[in-house]
CSV table of C-alpha atoms and ligand atoms in Angstrom, one decimal:
chain,number,residue,atom,x,y,z
H,1,MET,CA,128.3,108.7,99.9
H,2,ARG,CA,128.2,110.8,96.8
H,3,ILE,CA,130.0,113.4,96.0
H,4,PHE,CA,128.5,116.9,94.8
H,5,LEU,CA,130.6,120.3,94.0
H,6,ASP,CA,129.7,123.2,96.0
H,7,THR,CA,130.6,126.1,93.2
H,8,ALA,CA,129.0,128.2,90.8
H,9,ASN,CA,132.1,127.8,88.7
H,10,VAL,CA,132.0,126.5,85.6
H,11,GLU,CA,135.8,125.7,85.1
H,12,GLU,CA,136.2,123.9,88.3
H,13,ILE,CA,133.6,121.8,87.6
H,14,ARG,CA,134.6,120.3,83.9
H,15,LYS,CA,137.9,119.7,86.2
H,16,ALA,CA,136.5,118.3,88.6
H,17,ALA,CA,134.4,115.8,86.4
H,18,ARG,CA,137.7,115.2,84.7
H,19,LEU,CA,139.3,113.9,87.9
H,20,VAL,CA,136.2,112.0,89.7
H,21,ARG,CA,132.5,111.0,89.2
H,22,ILE,CA,130.8,114.7,90.1
H,23,SER,CA,127.1,113.0,91.2
H,24,GLY,CA,125.1,116.8,91.3
H,25,VAL,CA,126.8,120.5,92.2
H,26,THR,CA,124.7,123.3,94.5
H,27,THR,CA,125.0,126.7,94.4
H,28,ASN,CA,123.6,129.5,95.9
H,29,PRO,CA,123.5,133.1,95.6
H,30,THR,CA,126.7,133.7,96.9
H,31,LEU,CA,128.2,131.4,95.2
H,32,ILE,CA,127.0,132.7,91.7
H,33,ALA,CA,127.8,136.5,92.8
H,34,LYS,CA,131.4,135.0,93.5
H,35,GLU,CA,131.8,134.5,89.7
H,36,ASN,CA,130.6,137.6,88.8
H,37,ARG,CA,127.8,136.3,87.1
H,38,LYS,CA,124.2,138.3,86.8
H,39,ASP,CA,122.6,135.4,84.7
H,40,ALA,CA,122.1,132.8,86.9
H,41,LYS,CA,119.5,131.3,84.7
H,42,ALA,CA,122.8,130.9,82.6
H,43,VAL,CA,125.0,129.6,85.0
H,44,ILE,CA,122.5,126.6,86.1
H,45,GLN,CA,121.5,125.9,82.6
H,46,GLU,CA,125.6,125.7,82.2
H,47,ILE,CA,126.3,124.2,85.1
H,48,SER,CA,123.1,121.2,83.7
H,49,SER,CA,124.5,120.6,80.5
H,50,ILE,CA,128.0,119.6,81.8
H,51,ILE,CA,126.6,117.1,85.5
H,52,ASP,CA,123.5,115.6,84.5
H,53,GLY,CA,122.6,115.0,88.4
H,54,PRO,CA,120.5,117.2,90.7
H,55,ILE,CA,121.5,120.4,90.1
H,56,SER,CA,120.6,123.1,93.0
H,57,ALA,CA,119.4,126.7,92.4
H,58,GLU,CA,118.0,129.2,95.8
H,59,VAL,CA,114.8,131.2,95.6
H,60,LEU,CA,115.5,134.2,97.3
H,61,SER,CA,111.9,134.9,97.3
H,62,LEU,CA,110.6,135.3,101.6
H,63,GLU,CA,106.7,135.0,101.1
H,64,SER,CA,105.6,131.4,100.4
H,65,ASP,CA,103.5,132.1,97.5
H,66,THR,CA,106.2,134.7,95.9
H,67,MET,CA,108.9,131.3,96.8
H,68,ILE,CA,106.3,128.6,94.8
H,69,GLU,CA,106.3,131.3,91.9
H,70,GLU,CA,110.1,131.5,91.1
H,71,ALA,CA,110.8,127.9,92.6
H,72,ARG,CA,108.9,126.4,89.5
H,73,ARG,CA,110.9,129.5,87.2
H,74,ILE,CA,113.5,127.6,88.4
H,75,SER,CA,113.0,123.8,88.2
H,76,SER,CA,112.1,125.4,84.5
H,77,TRP,CA,115.5,125.7,83.6
H,78,ALA,CA,116.7,122.3,83.5
H,79,SER,CA,115.2,118.8,83.8
H,80,ASN,CA,118.1,118.1,86.7
H,81,VAL,CA,117.4,121.5,88.6
H,82,VAL,CA,116.9,121.0,92.2
H,83,VAL,CA,115.4,123.8,94.3
H,84,LYS,CA,116.8,125.3,97.1
H,85,VAL,CA,114.2,126.5,99.9
H,86,PRO,CA,115.1,127.9,103.1
H,87,ILE,CA,113.7,126.1,106.2
H,88,SER,CA,111.3,128.9,107.5
H,89,ALA,CA,107.9,128.7,107.7
H,90,SER,CA,107.5,130.5,103.9
H,91,GLY,CA,109.7,127.2,102.9
H,92,LEU,CA,108.4,124.7,104.7
H,93,GLU,CA,104.5,125.8,103.1
H,94,ALA,CA,106.7,126.0,99.7
H,95,ILE,CA,108.0,122.6,99.8
H,96,SER,CA,104.9,121.3,100.6
H,97,ALA,CA,103.2,122.5,97.9
H,98,LEU,CA,106.0,122.1,95.2
H,99,ALA,CA,106.7,118.4,96.0
H,100,GLY,CA,102.8,118.0,95.9
H,101,GLU,CA,103.5,119.1,92.2
H,102,GLY,CA,106.6,117.4,91.6
H,103,ILE,CA,109.2,119.8,91.8
H,104,LYS,CA,112.3,118.5,93.1
H,105,CYS,CA,113.1,120.8,97.0
H,106,ASN,CA,116.5,121.1,98.7
H,107,ALA,CA,115.4,121.9,101.7
H,108,THR,CA,118.9,124.1,102.9
H,109,LEU,CA,119.9,126.6,105.7
H,110,CYS,CA,118.8,123.7,108.2
H,111,PHE,CA,120.5,124.4,111.6
H,112,SER,CA,118.5,122.0,114.0
H,113,LEU,CA,117.1,118.2,113.5
H,114,ASN,CA,114.1,119.8,114.5
H,115,GLN,CA,114.3,121.5,111.0
H,116,ALA,CA,115.2,118.6,109.4
H,117,ILE,CA,112.7,116.6,110.8
H,118,LEU,CA,110.1,118.9,109.2
H,119,ALA,CA,111.6,119.7,105.7
H,120,ALA,CA,111.8,115.5,105.8
H,121,SER,CA,107.9,115.8,106.8
H,122,ALA,CA,106.8,118.6,104.3
H,123,GLY,CA,108.4,116.1,101.0
H,124,ALA,CA,112.0,117.6,100.8
H,125,ALA,CA,113.8,115.7,98.0
H,126,PHE,CA,117.2,116.8,100.0
H,127,VAL,CA,118.5,118.5,103.4
H,128,SER,CA,121.3,120.2,103.8
H,129,PRO,CA,122.8,120.9,107.3
H,130,PHE,CA,125.2,123.4,107.2
H,131,VAL,CA,128.3,121.7,109.2
H,132,GLY,CA,131.0,125.0,108.7
H,133,ARG,CA,128.8,127.5,110.1
H,134,LEU,CA,127.9,125.6,113.0
H,135,ASP,CA,131.3,124.4,113.8
H,136,ASP,CA,131.7,128.7,113.2
H,137,VAL,CA,129.4,129.4,116.4
H,138,GLY,CA,130.9,126.4,119.2
H,139,GLN,CA,128.4,123.8,117.8
H,140,ASP,CA,129.2,120.7,116.1
H,141,GLY,CA,128.1,120.5,112.9
H,142,MET,CA,129.3,117.5,112.0
H,143,ALA,CA,127.4,115.9,115.4
H,144,LEU,CA,123.8,117.2,113.6
H,145,VAL,CA,124.2,115.7,110.4
H,146,GLU,CA,124.2,112.4,112.3
H,147,GLU,CA,121.5,112.8,114.2
H,148,ILE,CA,119.7,113.2,111.3
H,149,VAL,CA,120.5,110.6,109.4
H,150,ALA,CA,120.4,108.1,112.5
H,151,ILE,CA,116.2,109.9,112.4
H,152,TYR,CA,115.8,109.7,108.8
H,153,ASP,CA,117.0,105.7,108.8
H,154,TYR,CA,114.6,104.9,111.8
H,155,TYR,CA,111.7,106.4,110.4
H,156,ARG,CA,112.7,105.5,107.1
H,157,LEU,CA,112.4,108.7,105.3
H,158,SER,CA,113.8,109.2,102.3
H,159,THR,CA,114.8,112.6,102.6
H,160,GLU,CA,118.4,112.7,101.3
H,161,VAL,CA,121.1,114.2,103.6
H,162,ILE,CA,123.5,116.4,102.0
H,163,ALA,CA,126.5,117.4,104.5
H,164,ALA,CA,127.0,121.1,103.4
H,165,SER,CA,128.8,123.7,104.6
H,166,ILE,CA,131.7,121.7,104.5
H,167,ARG,CA,135.2,123.2,104.9
H,168,HIS,CA,138.1,120.8,104.9
H,169,PRO,CA,139.0,117.1,103.3
H,170,LEU,CA,137.7,116.1,107.6
H,171,HIS,CA,134.6,117.3,107.0
H,172,VAL,CA,134.5,114.8,104.2
H,173,SER,CA,135.7,111.8,105.8
H,174,ALA,CA,133.3,112.0,109.2
H,175,ALA,CA,130.3,113.0,106.6
H,176,ALA,CA,130.9,109.4,105.2
H,177,LYS,CA,131.0,108.5,107.9
H,178,ALA,CA,128.1,109.7,109.5
H,179,GLY,CA,126.1,108.0,106.8
H,180,ALA,CA,125.5,111.3,104.6
H,181,HIS,CA,124.1,110.3,101.1
H,182,VAL,CA,125.7,113.2,99.9
H,183,ALA,CA,128.6,115.7,100.9
H,184,THR,CA,128.9,119.0,98.7
H,185,ILE,CA,132.7,120.0,98.2
H,186,PRO,CA,134.2,123.4,97.4
H,187,PHE,CA,136.6,122.8,94.5
H,188,SER,CA,139.4,124.0,96.6
H,189,VAL,CA,139.1,121.1,99.3
H,190,LEU,CA,138.6,118.3,96.5
H,191,MET,CA,141.7,119.2,95.5
H,192,GLN,CA,143.0,119.0,99.5
H,193,MET,CA,141.8,115.1,99.4
H,194,ILE,CA,143.5,114.1,96.6
H,195,LYS,CA,147.2,115.1,98.7
H,196,HIS,CA,149.3,113.0,100.7
H,197,PRO,CA,152.9,113.5,101.5
H,198,LEU,CA,153.6,109.6,101.1
H,199,THR,CA,151.5,109.3,97.8
H,200,ASP,CA,154.1,111.8,96.2
H,201,ALA,CA,157.4,110.6,98.2
H,202,GLY,CA,156.3,107.0,96.9
H,203,ILE,CA,156.1,108.4,93.2
H,204,THR,CA,159.1,110.2,93.1
H,205,ARG,CA,161.1,107.2,95.4
H,206,PHE,CA,159.5,105.0,92.4
H,207,ILE,CA,160.8,106.7,89.4
H,208,GLU,CA,164.4,107.3,91.0
H,209,ASP,CA,164.8,103.5,92.2
H,210,TRP,CA,164.0,102.8,88.3
H,211,ARG,CA,166.2,105.5,86.5
H,212,ARG,CA,169.1,104.0,89.0
H,213,SER,CA,168.1,100.1,87.9
H,214,GLN,CA,168.2,101.2,84.4
H,215,GLU,CA,171.6,103.1,84.8
H,216,ALA,CA,173.4,100.1,86.6
D,301,G3P,O1,126.1,124.4,100.5
D,301,G3P,C1,126.6,125.8,101.7
D,301,G3P,C2,127.8,126.0,101.2
D,301,G3P,O2,127.8,126.6,99.6
D,301,G3P,C3,127.9,126.9,102.4
D,301,G3P,O3,129.1,127.3,102.8
D,301,G3P,O4,131.4,128.1,103.7
D,301,G3P,O5,129.4,129.6,103.0
D,301,G3P,O6,129.7,128.0,104.8
D,301,G3P,P1,129.8,128.3,103.7
């Protein structure tokens, strides 16, 4: 499973990329707004200069023709940009047209297996089931990831599954067990994943034991 970072914070991306391989980044309008950045193009281009994998940037248009125009503009921002398009009727029409032009789409806001089947059929490069938001409404978000991975495998569909809306480290390990191709992870969750009290205790003990042996 590859690790993407789910953030529009450039400093977080730089820090994370010093620790592990960050294979891509996903953003959305909320994440860019959170950074108080007004120019989405500048943010995405900055991220693209740091990470060479897919960088998702989302369309805001609602009609398929305006979505397609917006997606074409977004995809011209950098060679590794992937356009995030919501799974609606307009979104599927846009994904189908864009796939025909060779523009990669990340079919986002996926909350059902049927939506994922349609996204793959439209030619989306990625589909993003939102695990945390399903959990929030009392549905098992990770069960959806498992179902999509199983069906895509069974029918040999090439669309990659990004476990999104990840809220805690258990989501990440469950996504890996479910066979997700990618987990897109907030920086805070990446930091939580590193920590284990036995690692900290082990480091302290090795240092203390070594010091004691030197003093003896
Ligand atoms: O990757 C999608 C993500 O940004 C949404 O996360 O926590 O707002 O549901 P959240």
